[in-house]
Short mmCIF file of C-alpha atoms in Angstrom, two decimals:
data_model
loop_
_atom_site.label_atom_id
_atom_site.label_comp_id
_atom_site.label_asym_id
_atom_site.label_seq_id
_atom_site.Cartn_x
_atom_site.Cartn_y
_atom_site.Cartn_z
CA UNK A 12 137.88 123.61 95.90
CA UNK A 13 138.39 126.56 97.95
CA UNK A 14 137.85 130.51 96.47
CA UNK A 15 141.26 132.19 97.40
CA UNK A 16 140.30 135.87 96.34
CA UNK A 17 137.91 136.84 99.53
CA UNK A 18 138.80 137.01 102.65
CA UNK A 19 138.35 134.29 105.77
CA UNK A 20 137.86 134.22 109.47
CA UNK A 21 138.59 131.38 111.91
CA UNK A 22 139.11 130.68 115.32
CA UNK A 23 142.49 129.28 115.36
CA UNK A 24 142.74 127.76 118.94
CA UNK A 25 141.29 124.97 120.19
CA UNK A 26 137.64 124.41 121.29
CA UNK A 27 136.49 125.66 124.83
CA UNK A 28 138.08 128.09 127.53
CA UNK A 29 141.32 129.30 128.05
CA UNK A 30 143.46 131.73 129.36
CA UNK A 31 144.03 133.43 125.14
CA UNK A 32 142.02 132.98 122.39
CA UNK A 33 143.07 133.79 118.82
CA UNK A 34 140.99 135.00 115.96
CA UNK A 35 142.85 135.01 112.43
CA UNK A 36 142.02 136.85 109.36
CA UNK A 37 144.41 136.27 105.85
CA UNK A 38 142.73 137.89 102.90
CA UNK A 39 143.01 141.42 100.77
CA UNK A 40 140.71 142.52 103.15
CA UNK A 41 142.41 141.20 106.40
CA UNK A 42 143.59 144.44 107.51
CA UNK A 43 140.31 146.58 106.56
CA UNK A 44 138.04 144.29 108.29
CA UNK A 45 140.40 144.28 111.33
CA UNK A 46 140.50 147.55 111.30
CA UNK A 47 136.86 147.87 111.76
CA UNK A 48 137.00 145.19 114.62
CA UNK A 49 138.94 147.51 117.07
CA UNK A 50 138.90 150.58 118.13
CA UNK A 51 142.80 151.34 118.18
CA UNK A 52 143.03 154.21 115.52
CA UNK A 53 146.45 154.45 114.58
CA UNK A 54 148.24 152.15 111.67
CA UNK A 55 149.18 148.70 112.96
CA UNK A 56 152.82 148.41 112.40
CA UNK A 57 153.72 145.16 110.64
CA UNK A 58 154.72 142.44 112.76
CA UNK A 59 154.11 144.70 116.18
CA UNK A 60 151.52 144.08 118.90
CA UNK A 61 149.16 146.44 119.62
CA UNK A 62 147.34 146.59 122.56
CA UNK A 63 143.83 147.49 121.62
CA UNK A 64 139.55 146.21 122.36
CA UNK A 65 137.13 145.14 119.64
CA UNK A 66 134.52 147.43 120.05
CA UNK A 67 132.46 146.50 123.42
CA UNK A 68 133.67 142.93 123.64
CA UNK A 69 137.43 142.57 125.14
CA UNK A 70 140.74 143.63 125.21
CA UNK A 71 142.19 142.25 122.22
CA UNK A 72 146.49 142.34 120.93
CA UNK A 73 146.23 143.06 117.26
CA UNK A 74 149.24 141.83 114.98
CA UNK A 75 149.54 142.18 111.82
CA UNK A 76 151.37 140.33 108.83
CA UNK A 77 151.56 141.94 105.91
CA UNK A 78 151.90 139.55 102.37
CA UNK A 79 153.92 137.71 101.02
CA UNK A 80 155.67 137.41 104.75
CA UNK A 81 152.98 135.56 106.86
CA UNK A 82 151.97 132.25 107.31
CA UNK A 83 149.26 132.31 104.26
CA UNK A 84 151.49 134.67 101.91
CA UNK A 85 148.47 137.01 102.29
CA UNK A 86 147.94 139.64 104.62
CA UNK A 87 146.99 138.74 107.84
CA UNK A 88 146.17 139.86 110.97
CA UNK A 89 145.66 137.77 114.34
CA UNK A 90 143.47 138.82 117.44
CA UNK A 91 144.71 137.36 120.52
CA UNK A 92 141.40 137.35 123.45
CA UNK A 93 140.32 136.31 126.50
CA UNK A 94 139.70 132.54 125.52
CA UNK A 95 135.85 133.01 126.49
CA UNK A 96 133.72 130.66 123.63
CA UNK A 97 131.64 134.00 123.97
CA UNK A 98 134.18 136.72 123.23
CA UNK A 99 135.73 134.68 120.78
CA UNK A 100 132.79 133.70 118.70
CA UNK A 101 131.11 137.55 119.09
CA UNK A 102 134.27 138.76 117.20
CA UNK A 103 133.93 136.15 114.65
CA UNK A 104 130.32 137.03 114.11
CA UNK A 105 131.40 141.05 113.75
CA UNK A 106 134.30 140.38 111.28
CA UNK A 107 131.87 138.11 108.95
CA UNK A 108 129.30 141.16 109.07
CA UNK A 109 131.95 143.13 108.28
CA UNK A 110 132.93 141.14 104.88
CA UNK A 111 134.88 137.96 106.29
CA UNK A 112 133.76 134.44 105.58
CA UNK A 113 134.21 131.60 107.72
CA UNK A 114 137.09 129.97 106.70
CA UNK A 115 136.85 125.48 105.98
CA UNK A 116 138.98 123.28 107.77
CA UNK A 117 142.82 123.62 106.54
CA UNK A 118 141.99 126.92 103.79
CA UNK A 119 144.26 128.81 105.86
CA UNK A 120 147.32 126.02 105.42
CA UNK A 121 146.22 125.58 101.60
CA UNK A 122 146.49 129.23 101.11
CA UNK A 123 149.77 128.90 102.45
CA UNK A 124 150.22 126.06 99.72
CA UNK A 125 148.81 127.65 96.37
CA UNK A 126 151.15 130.75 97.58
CA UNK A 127 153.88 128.85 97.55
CA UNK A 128 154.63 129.55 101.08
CA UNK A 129 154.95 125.89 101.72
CA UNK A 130 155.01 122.53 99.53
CA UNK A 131 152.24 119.68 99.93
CA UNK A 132 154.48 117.78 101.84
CA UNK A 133 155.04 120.42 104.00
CA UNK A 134 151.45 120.91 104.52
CA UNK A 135 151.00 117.87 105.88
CA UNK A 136 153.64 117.62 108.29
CA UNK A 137 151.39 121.08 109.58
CA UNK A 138 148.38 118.67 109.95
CA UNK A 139 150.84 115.39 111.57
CA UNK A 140 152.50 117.81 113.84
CA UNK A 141 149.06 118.98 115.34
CA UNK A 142 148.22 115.56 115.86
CA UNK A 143 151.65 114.55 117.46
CA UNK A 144 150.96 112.35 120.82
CA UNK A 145 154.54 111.54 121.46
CA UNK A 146 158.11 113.36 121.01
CA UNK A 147 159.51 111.31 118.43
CA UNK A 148 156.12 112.17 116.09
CA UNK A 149 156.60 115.52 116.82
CA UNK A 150 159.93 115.96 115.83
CA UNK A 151 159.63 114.45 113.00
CA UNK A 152 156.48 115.86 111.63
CA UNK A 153 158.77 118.96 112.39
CA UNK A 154 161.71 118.21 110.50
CA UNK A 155 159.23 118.03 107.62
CA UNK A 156 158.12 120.74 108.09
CA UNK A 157 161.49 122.69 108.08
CA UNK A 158 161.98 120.58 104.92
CA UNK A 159 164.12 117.60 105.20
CA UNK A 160 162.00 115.38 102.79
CA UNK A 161 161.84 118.65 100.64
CA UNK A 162 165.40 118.50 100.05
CA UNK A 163 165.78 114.66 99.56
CA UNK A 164 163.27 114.92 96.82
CA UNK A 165 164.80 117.55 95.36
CA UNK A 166 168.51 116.67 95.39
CA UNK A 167 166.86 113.29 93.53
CA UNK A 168 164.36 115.63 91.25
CA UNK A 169 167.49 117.99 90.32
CA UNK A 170 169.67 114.62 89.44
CA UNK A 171 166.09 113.51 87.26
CA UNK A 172 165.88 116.64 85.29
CA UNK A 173 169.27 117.20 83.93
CA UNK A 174 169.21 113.57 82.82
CA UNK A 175 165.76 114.51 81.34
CA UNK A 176 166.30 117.30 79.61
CA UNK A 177 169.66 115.77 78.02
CA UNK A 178 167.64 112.83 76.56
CA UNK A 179 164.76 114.99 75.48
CA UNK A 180 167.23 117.58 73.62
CA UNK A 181 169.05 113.84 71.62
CA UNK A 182 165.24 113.16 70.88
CA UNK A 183 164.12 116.78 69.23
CA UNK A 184 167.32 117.14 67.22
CA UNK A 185 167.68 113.81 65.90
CA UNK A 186 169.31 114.86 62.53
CA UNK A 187 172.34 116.01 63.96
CA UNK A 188 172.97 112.93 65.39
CA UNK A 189 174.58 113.83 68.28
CA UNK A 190 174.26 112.39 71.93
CA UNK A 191 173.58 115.11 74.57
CA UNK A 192 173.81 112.42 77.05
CA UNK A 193 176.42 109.47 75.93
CA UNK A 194 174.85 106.05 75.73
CA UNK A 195 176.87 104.30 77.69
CA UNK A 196 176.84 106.74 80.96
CA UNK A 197 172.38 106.66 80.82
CA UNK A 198 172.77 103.62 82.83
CA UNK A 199 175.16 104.75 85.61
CA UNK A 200 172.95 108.07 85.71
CA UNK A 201 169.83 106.34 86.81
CA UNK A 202 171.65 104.31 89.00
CA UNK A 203 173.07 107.22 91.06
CA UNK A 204 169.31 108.23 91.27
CA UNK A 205 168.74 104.76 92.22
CA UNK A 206 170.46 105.26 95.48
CA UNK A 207 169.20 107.92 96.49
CA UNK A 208 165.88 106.87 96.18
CA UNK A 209 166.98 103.68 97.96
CA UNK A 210 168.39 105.00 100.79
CA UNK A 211 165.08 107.21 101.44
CA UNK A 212 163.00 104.59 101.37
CA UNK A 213 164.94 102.38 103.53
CA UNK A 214 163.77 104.06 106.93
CA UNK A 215 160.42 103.70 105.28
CA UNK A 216 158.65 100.80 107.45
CA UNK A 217 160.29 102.45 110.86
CA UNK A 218 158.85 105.94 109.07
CA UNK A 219 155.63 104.87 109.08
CA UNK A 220 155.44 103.36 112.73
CA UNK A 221 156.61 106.64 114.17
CA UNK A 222 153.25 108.24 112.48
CA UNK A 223 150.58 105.82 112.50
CA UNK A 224 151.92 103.71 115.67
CA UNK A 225 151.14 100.51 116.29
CA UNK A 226 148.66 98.06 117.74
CA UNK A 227 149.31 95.98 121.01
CA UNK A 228 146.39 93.63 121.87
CA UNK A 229 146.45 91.77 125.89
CA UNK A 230 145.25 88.61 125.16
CA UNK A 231 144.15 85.11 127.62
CA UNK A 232 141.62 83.16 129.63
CA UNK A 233 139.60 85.34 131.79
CA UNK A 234 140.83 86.33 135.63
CA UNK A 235 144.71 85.90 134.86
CA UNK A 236 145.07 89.73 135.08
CA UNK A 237 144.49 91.28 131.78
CA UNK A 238 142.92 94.34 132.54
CA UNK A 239 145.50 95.04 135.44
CA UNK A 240 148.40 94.41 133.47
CA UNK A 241 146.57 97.29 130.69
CA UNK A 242 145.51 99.96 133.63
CA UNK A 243 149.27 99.41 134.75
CA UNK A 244 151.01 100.12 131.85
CA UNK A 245 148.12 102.86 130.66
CA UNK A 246 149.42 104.39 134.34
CA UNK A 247 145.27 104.81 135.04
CA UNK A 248 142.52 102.58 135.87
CA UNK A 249 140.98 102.52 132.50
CA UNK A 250 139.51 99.02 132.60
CA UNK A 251 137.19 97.79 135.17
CA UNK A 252 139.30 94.61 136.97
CA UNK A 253 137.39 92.48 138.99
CA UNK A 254 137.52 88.87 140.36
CA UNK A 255 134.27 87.87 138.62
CA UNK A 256 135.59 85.82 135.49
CA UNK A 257 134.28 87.72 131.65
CA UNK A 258 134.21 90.98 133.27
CA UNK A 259 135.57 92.82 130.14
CA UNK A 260 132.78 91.98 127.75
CA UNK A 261 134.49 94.37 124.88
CA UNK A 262 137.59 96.23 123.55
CA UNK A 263 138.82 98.88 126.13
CA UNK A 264 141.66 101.19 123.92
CA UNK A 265 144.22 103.64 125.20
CA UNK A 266 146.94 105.46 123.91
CA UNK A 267 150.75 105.23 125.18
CA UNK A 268 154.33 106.89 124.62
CA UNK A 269 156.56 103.98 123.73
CA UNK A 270 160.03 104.69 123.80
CA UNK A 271 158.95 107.61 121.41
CA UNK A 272 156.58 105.16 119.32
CA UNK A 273 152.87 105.91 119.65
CA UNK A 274 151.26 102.16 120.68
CA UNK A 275 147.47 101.41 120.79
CA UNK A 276 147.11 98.88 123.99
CA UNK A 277 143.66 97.26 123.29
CA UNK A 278 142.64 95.21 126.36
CA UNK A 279 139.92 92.27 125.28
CA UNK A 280 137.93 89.95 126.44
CA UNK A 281 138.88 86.99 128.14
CA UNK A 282 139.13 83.60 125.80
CA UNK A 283 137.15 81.32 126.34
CA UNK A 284 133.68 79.36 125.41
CA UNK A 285 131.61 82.08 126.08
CA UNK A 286 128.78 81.73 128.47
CA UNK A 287 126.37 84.02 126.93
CA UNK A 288 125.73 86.02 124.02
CA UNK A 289 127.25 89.57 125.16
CA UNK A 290 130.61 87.55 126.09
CA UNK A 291 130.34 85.49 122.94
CA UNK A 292 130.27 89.27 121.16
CA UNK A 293 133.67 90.25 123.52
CA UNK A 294 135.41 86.97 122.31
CA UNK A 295 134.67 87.60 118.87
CA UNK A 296 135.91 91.22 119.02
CA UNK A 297 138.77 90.18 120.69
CA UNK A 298 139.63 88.23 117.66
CA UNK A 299 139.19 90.74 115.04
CA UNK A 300 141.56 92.94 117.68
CA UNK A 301 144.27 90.15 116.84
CA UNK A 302 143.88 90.39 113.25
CA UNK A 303 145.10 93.43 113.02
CA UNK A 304 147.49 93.85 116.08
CA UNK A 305 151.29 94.35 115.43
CA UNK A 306 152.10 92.56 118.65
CA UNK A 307 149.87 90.20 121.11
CA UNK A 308 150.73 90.04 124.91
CA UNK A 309 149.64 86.52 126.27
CA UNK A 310 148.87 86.98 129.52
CA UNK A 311 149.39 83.72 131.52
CA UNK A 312 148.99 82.46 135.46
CA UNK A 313 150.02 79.68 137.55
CA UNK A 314 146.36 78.61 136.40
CA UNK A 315 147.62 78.33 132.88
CA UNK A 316 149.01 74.81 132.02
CA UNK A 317 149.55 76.12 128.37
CA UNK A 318 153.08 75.42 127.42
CA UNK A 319 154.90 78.79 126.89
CA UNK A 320 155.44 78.24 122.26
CA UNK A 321 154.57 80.24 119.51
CA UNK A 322 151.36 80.71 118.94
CA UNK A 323 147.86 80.68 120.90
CA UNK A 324 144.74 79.56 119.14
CA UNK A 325 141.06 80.05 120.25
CA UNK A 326 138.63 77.44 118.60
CA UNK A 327 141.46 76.70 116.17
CA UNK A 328 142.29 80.20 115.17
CA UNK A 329 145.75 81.69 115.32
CA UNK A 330 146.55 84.32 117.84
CA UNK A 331 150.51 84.60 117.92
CA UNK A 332 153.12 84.42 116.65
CA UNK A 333 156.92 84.93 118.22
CA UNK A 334 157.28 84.87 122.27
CA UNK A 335 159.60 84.81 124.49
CA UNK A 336 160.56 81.18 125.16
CA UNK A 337 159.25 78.43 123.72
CA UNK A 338 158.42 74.00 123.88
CA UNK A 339 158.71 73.05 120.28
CA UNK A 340 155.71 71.12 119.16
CA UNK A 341 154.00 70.17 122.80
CA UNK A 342 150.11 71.01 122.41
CA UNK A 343 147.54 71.65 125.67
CA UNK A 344 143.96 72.80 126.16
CA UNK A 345 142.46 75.13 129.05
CA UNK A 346 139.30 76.63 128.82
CA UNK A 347 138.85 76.40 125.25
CA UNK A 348 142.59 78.21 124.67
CA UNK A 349 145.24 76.06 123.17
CA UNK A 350 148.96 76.95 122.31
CA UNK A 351 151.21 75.46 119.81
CA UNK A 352 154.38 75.88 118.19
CA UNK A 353 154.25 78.14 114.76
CA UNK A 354 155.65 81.45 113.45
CA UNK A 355 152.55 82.96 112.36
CA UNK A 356 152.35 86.42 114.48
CA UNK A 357 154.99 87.96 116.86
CA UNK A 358 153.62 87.52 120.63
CA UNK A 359 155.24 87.62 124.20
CA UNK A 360 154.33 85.32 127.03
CA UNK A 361 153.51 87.52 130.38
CA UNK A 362 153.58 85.98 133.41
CA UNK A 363 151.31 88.18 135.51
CA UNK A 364 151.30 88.18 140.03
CA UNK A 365 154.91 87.71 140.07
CA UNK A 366 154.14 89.19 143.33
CA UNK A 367 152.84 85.92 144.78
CA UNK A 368 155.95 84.06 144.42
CA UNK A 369 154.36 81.28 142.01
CA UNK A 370 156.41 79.46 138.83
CA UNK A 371 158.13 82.08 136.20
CA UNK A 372 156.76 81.62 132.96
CA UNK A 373 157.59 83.87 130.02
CA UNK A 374 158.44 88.01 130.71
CA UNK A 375 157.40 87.89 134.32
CA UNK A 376 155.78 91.11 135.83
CA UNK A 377 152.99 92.12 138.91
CA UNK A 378 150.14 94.47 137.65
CA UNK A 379 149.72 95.12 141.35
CA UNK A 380 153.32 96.26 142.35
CA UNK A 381 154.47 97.29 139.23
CA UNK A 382 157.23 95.02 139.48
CA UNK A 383 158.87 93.61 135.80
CA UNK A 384 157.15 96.38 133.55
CA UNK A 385 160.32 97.93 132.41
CA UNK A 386 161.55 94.78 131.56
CA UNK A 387 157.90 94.31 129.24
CA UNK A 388 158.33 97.76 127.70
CA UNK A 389 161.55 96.75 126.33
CA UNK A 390 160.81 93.13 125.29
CA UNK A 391 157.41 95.30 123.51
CA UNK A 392 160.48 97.26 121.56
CA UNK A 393 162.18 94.50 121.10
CA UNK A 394 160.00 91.78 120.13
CA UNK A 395 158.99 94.85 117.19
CA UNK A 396 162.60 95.24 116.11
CA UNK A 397 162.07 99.26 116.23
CA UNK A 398 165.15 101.08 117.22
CA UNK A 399 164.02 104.58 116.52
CA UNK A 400 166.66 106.36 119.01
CA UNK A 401 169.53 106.97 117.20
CA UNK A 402 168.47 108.45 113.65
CA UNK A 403 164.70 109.82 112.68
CA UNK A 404 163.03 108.67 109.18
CA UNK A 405 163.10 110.95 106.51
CA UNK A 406 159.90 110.09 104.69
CA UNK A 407 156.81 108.87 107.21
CA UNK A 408 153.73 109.24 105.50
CA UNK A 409 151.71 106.38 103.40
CA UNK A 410 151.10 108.87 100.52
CA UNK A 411 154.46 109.82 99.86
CA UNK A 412 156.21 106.33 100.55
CA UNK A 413 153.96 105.01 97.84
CA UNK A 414 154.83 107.76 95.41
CA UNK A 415 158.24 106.86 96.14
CA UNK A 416 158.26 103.53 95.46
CA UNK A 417 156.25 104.08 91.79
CA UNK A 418 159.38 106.16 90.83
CA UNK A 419 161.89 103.52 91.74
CA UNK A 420 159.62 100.87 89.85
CA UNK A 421 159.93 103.94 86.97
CA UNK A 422 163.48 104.14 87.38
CA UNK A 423 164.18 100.23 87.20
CA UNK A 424 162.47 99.91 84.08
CA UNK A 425 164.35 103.02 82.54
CA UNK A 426 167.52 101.60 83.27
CA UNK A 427 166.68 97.98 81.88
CA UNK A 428 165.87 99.87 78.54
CA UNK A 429 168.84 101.75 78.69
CA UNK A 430 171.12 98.67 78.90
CA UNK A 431 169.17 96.60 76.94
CA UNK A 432 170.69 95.60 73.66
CA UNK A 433 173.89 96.94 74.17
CA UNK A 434 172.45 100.35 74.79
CA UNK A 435 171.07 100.31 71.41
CA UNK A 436 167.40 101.27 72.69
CA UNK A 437 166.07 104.63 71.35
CA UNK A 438 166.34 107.18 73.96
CA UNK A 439 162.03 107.54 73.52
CA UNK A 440 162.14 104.43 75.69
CA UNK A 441 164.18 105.34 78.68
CA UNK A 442 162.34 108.78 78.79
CA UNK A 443 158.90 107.27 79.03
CA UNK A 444 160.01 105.82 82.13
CA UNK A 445 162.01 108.66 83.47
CA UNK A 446 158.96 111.26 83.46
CA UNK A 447 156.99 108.37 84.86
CA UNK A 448 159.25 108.50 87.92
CA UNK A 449 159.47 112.67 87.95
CA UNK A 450 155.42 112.78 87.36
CA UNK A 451 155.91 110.71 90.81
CA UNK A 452 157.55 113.05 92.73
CA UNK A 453 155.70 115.75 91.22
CA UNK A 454 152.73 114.36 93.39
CA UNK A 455 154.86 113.75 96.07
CA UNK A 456 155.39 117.67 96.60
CA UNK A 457 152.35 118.78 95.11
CA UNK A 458 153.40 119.65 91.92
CA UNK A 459 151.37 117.78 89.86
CA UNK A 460 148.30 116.98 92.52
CA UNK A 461 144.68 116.58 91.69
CA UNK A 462 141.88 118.62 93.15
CA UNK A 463 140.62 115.59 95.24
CA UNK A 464 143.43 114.45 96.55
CA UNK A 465 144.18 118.12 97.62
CA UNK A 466 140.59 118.35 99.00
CA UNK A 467 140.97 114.93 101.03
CA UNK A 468 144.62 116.18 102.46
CA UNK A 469 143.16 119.69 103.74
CA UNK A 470 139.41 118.49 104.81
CA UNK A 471 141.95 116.67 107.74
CA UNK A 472 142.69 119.90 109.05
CA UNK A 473 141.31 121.70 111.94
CA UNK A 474 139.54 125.01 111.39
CA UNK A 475 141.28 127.84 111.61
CA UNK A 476 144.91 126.29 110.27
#
């Protein structure tokens, strides 16, 4: 995948100017090539700045790290510059002549891996924690990091092993017919494990929220304040609102801090038979925007005659699902929208210009004054049954709740062999299952991880980290 025995160069701050810059070397030849880089003459004292220039480019503040104690477990040295593309890219330039290579995106991280500076699971909170947009995501890409999910696996690894390793020693000395692990306790072993397991994956579904986020399409006939109600709760005017009716002719997406959750607001087009070909293209994207939205946001008028129930439908297609009040089983048309009563996707009703004094229908807010969109944020949470306040998930990521879930299907089946029959089932059976569920976590940490899926987690990384 990656050679680990020369030495690399990267820019490790982000693209364009700023005040600092920093260049990082990690390598045998980190300190050599740095060395050659600046003109300070004297031994750079381990974990000390030095205040130095690279010859005839900048001032530069040379630290060095020697191995195993840096971030790589290899020696390496960082050069902190003026954040000039120029300067920066110059001293890149000098320390590949010199014998560095350009490092790929994440080496530097995976270094930090293979050295056993960090597990995989580790290594990719580095890569979630970079990409953090709100404070819960942070924080918990950081407890990761410090190794919460570390320890849970390994308090249920540790409790995996001895069990193990009793079973296996019953199995290779069968002749002395002896028990290293009595038959009748194999059962209440796994289920201790069980537990565990269980209670890890149980803030699973709010896990993954808090790092993917969620969807939240604005949905309705045209002119009943769709875009306004987006650009208000965006806080910017990121959609064009104007009193012609169709004027957002495709998806307009931003990015939001809800109550710690990161939510996609996707304003669409508004529903309706479409008068042309580029709107027809806006109504049908707005569809495909439903399909996969956690949460729709019917945005309604005093225009709207639509009965306030639980689910819209556009030319017969589902929209909705849950809202905030509801008519059981009353059915009206307006401008090719219809709503009816169902339970097919969770929505809200929004009664937009609540400003104008007209009928309350629904959450009731005003785009223009602001007026009702605390209220909206809330019913959002709510209507999402996320309450991510009081305790963080332990175990966010896709990958690893996967994993997870393959070793408790391991561990059910182990335990069914070991009661079955009485407990009469060779112990060859309930081990089969039991290193099924360690090989598991094995690939949780990184243990037992194969060269592509270690290429596909670090090719997500950013240069120089």
């Amino acid at each position: 995948m990656f050679s680990t025995s020369d030495t690399i160069v990267a820019i490790a701050t982000p693209p364009g100017r700023g005040a600092i810059g920093v260049i990082r070397l990690s390598g045998p030849e980190a300190l050599s090539i740095a060395r050659r880089l600046i003109t300070h003459r004297g031994e750079l004292e381990p974990r000390r700045a030095t205040f130095t220039r690279t010859c005839a480019v900048d001032h530069v503040v040379a630290t060095y790290f020697p191995a195993p104690h840096s971030y790589t477990g290899e020696d390496v040295v960082e050069l902190s510059a003026h954040g000039s593309p120029v300067v920066l890219r110059a001293i890149v330039e000098r320390a590949t002549a010199c014998g560095a290579r350009l490092a790929e995106p994440g080496e530097f991280t995976f270094r930090a891996f293979l050295n056993g500076r960090i597990d995989l699971m580790q290594a990719e909170a580095v890569a979630d924690l970079i990409d953090a947009v709100t404070p819960l995501q942070a924080r918990a890409a950081f407890d990761q990091l410090e190794g919460t999910l570390t320890r849970a696996i390994a308090e249920i690894d540790d409790l995996l092993f001895d069990l193990i390793a009793g079973l296996e020693a019953s199995v290779d000395f069968p002749d002395e017919g002896y028990h290293f692990v009595p038959t009748e306790t194999i059962g209440g072993r796994i289920d201790a494990v069980l537990e565990k397991m269980r209670a890890l994956l149980r803030s699973a579904a709010s896990g993954r929220l808090v790092r993917e986020g969620l969807q939240v399409a604005i949905v309705g006939r045209p002119n009943v304040g769709k875009s306004s109600l987006f650009n208000a709760l965006v806080g910017s005017a990121r959609a064009i609102v104007t009193d012609v009716p169709g004027t957002t002719r495709d998806l307009v997406t931003e990015v939001i801090d809800l109550d710690g959750l990161r939510v996609t607001l996707i304003d669409t087009a508004g529903l309706r038979d479409a008068v042309d070909l580029v709107e027809a293209e806006g109504v049908a994207r707005s569809m495909g925007a439903l399909d996969v939205a956690d949460l729709v946001l019917v945005v309604v008028d005093e225009e709207s005659d639509a009965e306030i129930s639980h689910v819209c439908r556009v030319n017969d297609k589902p929209i909705g699902g849950r809202s905030a009040a509801g008519s059981a089983g009353q059915v009206s048309r307006r401008g090719g929208v219809a709503v009816e009563t169902t339970s097919e996707r969770r929505h809200l009703v929004v009664q937009n210009k609540s400003d104008l004094g007209r009928s309350s229908r629904g959450i009731t807010v005003s785009a223009r004054t602001g007026a009702g969109l605390d209220d909206l944020r809330a019913a959002i949470a709510d209507a999402l049954d996320i309450d991510l306040r009081r305790d963080r998930p332990d175990i966010t990521n896709v990958r690893h709740i996967a994993l997870v879930e393959r070793a408790h299907a391991a561990l059910v089946r182990a335990r069914a062999a070991a009661i079955a029959d009485g407990g009469a089932m060779p112990e060859e059976f309930v081990l089969a299952d039991l290193q099924d569920a360690r090989a598991a976590l094995e690939e949780v940490t990184g243990r037992r991880a194969p060269e592509d899926l270690l290429a596909h987690i670090f090719s997500r990384f950013c240069i120089g980290k």
